[in-house]
Amino acid sequence: MKKEDIDQVLEIERASFSMPWSRNLFLSEFRSPLVSTLMVALANDPLSRRVIGYIVYWQVADEMHILNLATAPEQRRRGGAKKLVLSALKRACRKGVTRAFLEVRVSNIAAQRLYSDLGFTGTSVRRGYYDSPVEDAVIMTLEQAALENLVKCDSK
């Protein structure tokens, strides 16, 4: 992701979440490059830089925490989110990550299915984690063996 992508990212963010991240929150992630990684998926159009999805994650020691993932409404259910997660996992794995975590709304069955299909498992629930509406979060974890099998980690 480049700072120039923020307007497009914010459009997707606002269309995807009841409490979207602000411009300043995305920009603050750029100021922590040792921890934070921001990636975009681009439309297959060489004449424009059209963002169709994005992922933001932190790497702290050997752990990856997926903070934010979304695709443009017209791009959903086409495999873009899966490709973003796989690309992020591979990148993080090459930098020494051995496990990944995320939180997802209990009502977001489509996202839970995506993560489950990738090998994440629900490990616990955070009560009242989300606002607008108030809702619990399922914490999902991808353990080392599943991660390495999924992305064929190598440090090359």
PDB file of C-alpha atoms in Angstrom:
ATOM      1  CA  MET A   1       0.000   0.000   0.000  1.00  0.00           C
ATOM      2  CA  LYS A   2       1.117   3.513  -0.776  1.00  0.00           C
ATOM      3  CA  LYS A   3      -0.131   6.663   0.905  1.00  0.00           C
ATOM      4  CA  GLU A   4      -1.689   7.591  -2.437  1.00  0.00           C
ATOM      5  CA  ASP A   5      -3.977   4.548  -2.074  1.00  0.00           C
ATOM      6  CA  ILE A   6      -5.616   5.825   1.123  1.00  0.00           C
ATOM      7  CA  ASP A   7      -8.650   7.464  -0.538  1.00  0.00           C
ATOM      8  CA  GLN A   8      -9.537   4.221  -2.328  1.00  0.00           C
ATOM      9  CA  VAL A   9      -8.841   2.167   0.791  1.00  0.00           C
ATOM     10  CA  LEU A  10     -11.115   4.447   2.823  1.00  0.00           C
ATOM     11  CA  GLU A  11     -13.948   3.941   0.305  1.00  0.00           C
ATOM     12  CA  ILE A  12     -13.677   0.184   0.751  1.00  0.00           C
ATOM     13  CA  GLU A  13     -13.310   0.558   4.523  1.00  0.00           C
ATOM     14  CA  ARG A  14     -16.480   2.657   4.809  1.00  0.00           C
ATOM     15  CA  ALA A  15     -18.431   0.221   2.642  1.00  0.00           C
ATOM     16  CA  SER A  16     -17.252  -2.727   4.750  1.00  0.00           C
ATOM     17  CA  PHE A  17     -17.440  -1.789   8.418  1.00  0.00           C
ATOM     18  CA  SER A  18     -19.919  -0.161  10.799  1.00  0.00           C
ATOM     19  CA  MET A  19     -17.002   1.521  12.612  1.00  0.00           C
ATOM     20  CA  PRO A  20     -14.465   2.192   9.850  1.00  0.00           C
ATOM     21  CA  TRP A  21     -10.868   3.143  10.477  1.00  0.00           C
ATOM     22  CA  SER A  22     -10.068   6.817   9.983  1.00  0.00           C
ATOM     23  CA  ARG A  23      -7.552   8.245   7.544  1.00  0.00           C
ATOM     24  CA  ASN A  24      -5.304   9.070  10.504  1.00  0.00           C
ATOM     25  CA  LEU A  25      -5.416   5.490  11.747  1.00  0.00           C
ATOM     26  CA  PHE A  26      -4.271   4.154   8.382  1.00  0.00           C
ATOM     27  CA  LEU A  27      -1.590   6.841   8.172  1.00  0.00           C
ATOM     28  CA  SER A  28      -0.367   5.985  11.669  1.00  0.00           C
ATOM     29  CA  GLU A  29       0.278   2.419  10.481  1.00  0.00           C
ATOM     30  CA  PHE A  30       2.717   3.809   7.899  1.00  0.00           C
ATOM     31  CA  ARG A  31       4.726   5.348  10.765  1.00  0.00           C
ATOM     32  CA  SER A  32       5.449   1.921  12.300  1.00  0.00           C
ATOM     33  CA  PRO A  33       7.104  -0.005   9.450  1.00  0.00           C
ATOM     34  CA  LEU A  34       9.000  -2.315  11.807  1.00  0.00           C
ATOM     35  CA  VAL A  35       5.710  -3.648  13.172  1.00  0.00           C
ATOM     36  CA  SER A  36       2.981  -2.757  10.689  1.00  0.00           C
ATOM     37  CA  THR A  37       2.524  -3.972   7.117  1.00  0.00           C
ATOM     38  CA  LEU A  38      -0.123  -2.611   4.753  1.00  0.00           C
ATOM     39  CA  MET A  39      -0.795  -4.410   1.463  1.00  0.00           C
ATOM     40  CA  VAL A  40      -3.288  -3.813  -1.355  1.00  0.00           C
ATOM     41  CA  ALA A  41      -4.740  -5.910  -4.140  1.00  0.00           C
ATOM     42  CA  LEU A  42      -4.964  -4.057  -7.426  1.00  0.00           C
ATOM     43  CA  ALA A  43      -7.347  -4.527 -10.332  1.00  0.00           C
ATOM     44  CA  ASN A  44      -5.808  -6.161 -13.357  1.00  0.00           C
ATOM     45  CA  ASP A  45      -5.687  -2.902 -15.301  1.00  0.00           C
ATOM     46  CA  PRO A  46      -2.264  -1.620 -16.378  1.00  0.00           C
ATOM     47  CA  LEU A  47      -3.637   1.877 -17.077  1.00  0.00           C
ATOM     48  CA  SER A  48      -4.794   2.597 -13.533  1.00  0.00           C
ATOM     49  CA  ARG A  49      -3.908   1.832  -9.955  1.00  0.00           C
ATOM     50  CA  ARG A  50      -7.336   0.730  -8.759  1.00  0.00           C
ATOM     51  CA  VAL A  51      -7.384  -0.798  -5.270  1.00  0.00           C
ATOM     52  CA  ILE A  52      -9.831  -3.684  -4.918  1.00  0.00           C
ATOM     53  CA  GLY A  53      -8.806  -4.868  -1.447  1.00  0.00           C
ATOM     54  CA  TYR A  54      -6.328  -4.470   1.368  1.00  0.00           C
ATOM     55  CA  ILE A  55      -4.912  -6.091   4.481  1.00  0.00           C
ATOM     56  CA  VAL A  56      -3.145  -4.579   7.482  1.00  0.00           C
ATOM     57  CA  TYR A  57      -1.205  -6.688   9.954  1.00  0.00           C
ATOM     58  CA  TRP A  58       1.312  -6.379  12.727  1.00  0.00           C
ATOM     59  CA  GLN A  59       4.312  -8.585  13.304  1.00  0.00           C
ATOM     60  CA  VAL A  60       5.518  -8.684  16.878  1.00  0.00           C
ATOM     61  CA  ALA A  61       8.382 -11.132  17.412  1.00  0.00           C
ATOM     62  CA  ASP A  62       7.203 -14.382  15.782  1.00  0.00           C
ATOM     63  CA  GLU A  63       3.489 -13.554  15.852  1.00  0.00           C
ATOM     64  CA  MET A  64       1.295 -11.993  13.193  1.00  0.00           C
ATOM     65  CA  HIS A  65      -1.909 -10.178  14.120  1.00  0.00           C
ATOM     66  CA  ILE A  66      -4.258  -9.447  11.229  1.00  0.00           C
ATOM     67  CA  LEU A  67      -5.896  -6.116  12.075  1.00  0.00           C
ATOM     68  CA  ASN A  68      -7.934  -5.272   9.017  1.00  0.00           C
ATOM     69  CA  LEU A  69      -8.977  -6.967   5.792  1.00  0.00           C
ATOM     70  CA  ALA A  70     -11.567  -5.915   3.231  1.00  0.00           C
ATOM     71  CA  THR A  71     -12.386  -6.110  -0.449  1.00  0.00           C
ATOM     72  CA  ALA A  72     -14.497  -3.757  -2.524  1.00  0.00           C
ATOM     73  CA  PRO A  73     -18.172  -4.808  -2.478  1.00  0.00           C
ATOM     74  CA  GLU A  74     -18.192  -5.669  -6.190  1.00  0.00           C
ATOM     75  CA  GLN A  75     -15.091  -7.854  -5.698  1.00  0.00           C
ATOM     76  CA  ARG A  76     -16.416 -10.014  -2.869  1.00  0.00           C
ATOM     77  CA  ARG A  77     -16.627 -13.787  -3.173  1.00  0.00           C
ATOM     78  CA  ARG A  78     -14.066 -13.808  -5.989  1.00  0.00           C
ATOM     79  CA  GLY A  79     -11.056 -15.027  -4.000  1.00  0.00           C
ATOM     80  CA  GLY A  80      -9.404 -11.642  -3.480  1.00  0.00           C
ATOM     81  CA  ALA A  81      -9.510 -11.731   0.308  1.00  0.00           C
ATOM     82  CA  LYS A  82      -8.041 -15.228   0.322  1.00  0.00           C
ATOM     83  CA  LYS A  83      -5.193 -14.112  -1.964  1.00  0.00           C
ATOM     84  CA  LEU A  84      -4.489 -11.122   0.281  1.00  0.00           C
ATOM     85  CA  VAL A  85      -4.365 -13.290   3.404  1.00  0.00           C
ATOM     86  CA  LEU A  86      -2.137 -15.860   1.710  1.00  0.00           C
ATOM     87  CA  SER A  87       0.234 -13.165   0.430  1.00  0.00           C
ATOM     88  CA  ALA A  88       0.426 -11.565   3.869  1.00  0.00           C
ATOM     89  CA  LEU A  89       0.983 -14.932   5.569  1.00  0.00           C
ATOM     90  CA  LYS A  90       3.773 -15.807   3.144  1.00  0.00           C
ATOM     91  CA  ARG A  91       5.455 -12.442   3.621  1.00  0.00           C
ATOM     92  CA  ALA A  92       5.187 -12.671   7.399  1.00  0.00           C
ATOM     93  CA  CYS A  93       6.367 -16.277   7.449  1.00  0.00           C
ATOM     94  CA  ARG A  94       9.485 -15.300   5.500  1.00  0.00           C
ATOM     95  CA  LYS A  95      10.147 -12.737   8.232  1.00  0.00           C
ATOM     96  CA  GLY A  96       9.973 -15.340  10.984  1.00  0.00           C
ATOM     97  CA  VAL A  97       6.296 -15.489  11.934  1.00  0.00           C
ATOM     98  CA  THR A  98       5.249 -18.872  13.307  1.00  0.00           C
ATOM     99  CA  ARG A  99       1.608 -18.146  14.290  1.00  0.00           C
ATOM    100  CA  ALA A 100      -1.146 -15.788  13.215  1.00  0.00           C
ATOM    101  CA  PHE A 101      -4.134 -14.332  15.079  1.00  0.00           C
ATOM    102  CA  LEU A 102      -7.188 -12.253  14.290  1.00  0.00           C
ATOM    103  CA  GLU A 103     -10.546 -11.256  15.697  1.00  0.00           C
ATOM    104  CA  VAL A 104     -13.770 -11.541  13.714  1.00  0.00           C
ATOM    105  CA  ARG A 105     -17.378 -10.711  14.594  1.00  0.00           C
ATOM    106  CA  VAL A 106     -19.353 -13.768  15.684  1.00  0.00           C
ATOM    107  CA  SER A 107     -21.976 -12.828  13.089  1.00  0.00           C
ATOM    108  CA  ASN A 108     -19.458 -12.655  10.221  1.00  0.00           C
ATOM    109  CA  ILE A 109     -19.868 -16.238   9.088  1.00  0.00           C
ATOM    110  CA  ALA A 110     -18.383 -15.582   5.625  1.00  0.00           C
ATOM    111  CA  ALA A 111     -15.123 -14.300   7.139  1.00  0.00           C
ATOM    112  CA  GLN A 112     -15.000 -17.140   9.646  1.00  0.00           C
ATOM    113  CA  ARG A 113     -15.454 -19.625   6.788  1.00  0.00           C
ATOM    114  CA  LEU A 114     -12.631 -17.958   4.817  1.00  0.00           C
ATOM    115  CA  TYR A 115     -10.264 -18.168   7.770  1.00  0.00           C
ATOM    116  CA  SER A 116     -11.324 -21.729   8.634  1.00  0.00           C
ATOM    117  CA  ASP A 117     -10.699 -22.798   5.037  1.00  0.00           C
ATOM    118  CA  LEU A 118      -7.161 -21.424   5.421  1.00  0.00           C
ATOM    119  CA  GLY A 119      -6.589 -23.452   8.606  1.00  0.00           C
ATOM    120  CA  PHE A 120      -7.422 -20.905  11.312  1.00  0.00           C
ATOM    121  CA  THR A 121      -9.318 -22.279  14.278  1.00  0.00           C
ATOM    122  CA  GLY A 122     -11.542 -20.467  16.745  1.00  0.00           C
ATOM    123  CA  THR A 123      -9.678 -20.495  20.039  1.00  0.00           C
ATOM    124  CA  SER A 124     -11.739 -18.201  22.285  1.00  0.00           C
ATOM    125  CA  VAL A 125     -14.306 -15.418  22.420  1.00  0.00           C
ATOM    126  CA  ARG A 126     -13.838 -11.804  23.487  1.00  0.00           C
ATOM    127  CA  ARG A 127     -17.125 -10.625  24.985  1.00  0.00           C
ATOM    128  CA  GLY A 128     -18.382  -7.237  23.803  1.00  0.00           C
ATOM    129  CA  TYR A 129     -15.263  -6.621  21.705  1.00  0.00           C
ATOM    130  CA  TYR A 130     -17.026  -4.702  18.924  1.00  0.00           C
ATOM    131  CA  ASP A 131     -19.170  -1.559  19.047  1.00  0.00           C
ATOM    132  CA  SER A 132     -21.934  -0.434  16.685  1.00  0.00           C
ATOM    133  CA  PRO A 133     -23.423  -2.926  17.189  1.00  0.00           C
ATOM    134  CA  VAL A 134     -21.962  -4.380  20.353  1.00  0.00           C
ATOM    135  CA  GLU A 135     -20.892  -7.901  19.529  1.00  0.00           C
ATOM    136  CA  ASP A 136     -18.503 -10.608  20.633  1.00  0.00           C
ATOM    137  CA  ALA A 137     -15.382 -11.474  18.658  1.00  0.00           C
ATOM    138  CA  VAL A 138     -14.105 -14.933  17.864  1.00  0.00           C
ATOM    139  CA  ILE A 139     -10.333 -15.095  18.214  1.00  0.00           C
ATOM    140  CA  MET A 140      -8.959 -17.287  15.464  1.00  0.00           C
ATOM    141  CA  THR A 141      -5.451 -18.706  15.392  1.00  0.00           C
ATOM    142  CA  LEU A 142      -3.284 -20.288  12.729  1.00  0.00           C
ATOM    143  CA  GLU A 143      -0.618 -22.410  14.393  1.00  0.00           C
ATOM    144  CA  GLN A 144       2.886 -23.006  13.057  1.00  0.00           C
ATOM    145  CA  ALA A 145       2.343 -26.389  11.384  1.00  0.00           C
ATOM    146  CA  ALA A 146      -0.763 -25.157   9.555  1.00  0.00           C
ATOM    147  CA  LEU A 147       0.982 -21.928   8.564  1.00  0.00           C
ATOM    148  CA  GLU A 148       4.032 -23.696   7.172  1.00  0.00           C
ATOM    149  CA  ASN A 149       1.857 -26.187   5.313  1.00  0.00           C
ATOM    150  CA  LEU A 150      -0.323 -23.423   3.883  1.00  0.00           C
ATOM    151  CA  VAL A 151       2.382 -21.094   2.542  1.00  0.00           C
ATOM    152  CA  LYS A 152       5.415 -23.366   2.357  1.00  0.00           C
ATOM    153  CA  CYS A 153       7.511 -21.028   4.473  1.00  0.00           C
ATOM    154  CA  ASP A 154      11.089 -20.426   3.541  1.00  0.00           C
ATOM    155  CA  SER A 155      13.395 -17.583   4.413  1.00  0.00           C
ATOM    156  CA  LYS A 156      14.812 -17.207   0.901  1.00  0.00           C
TER     157      LYS A 156
END
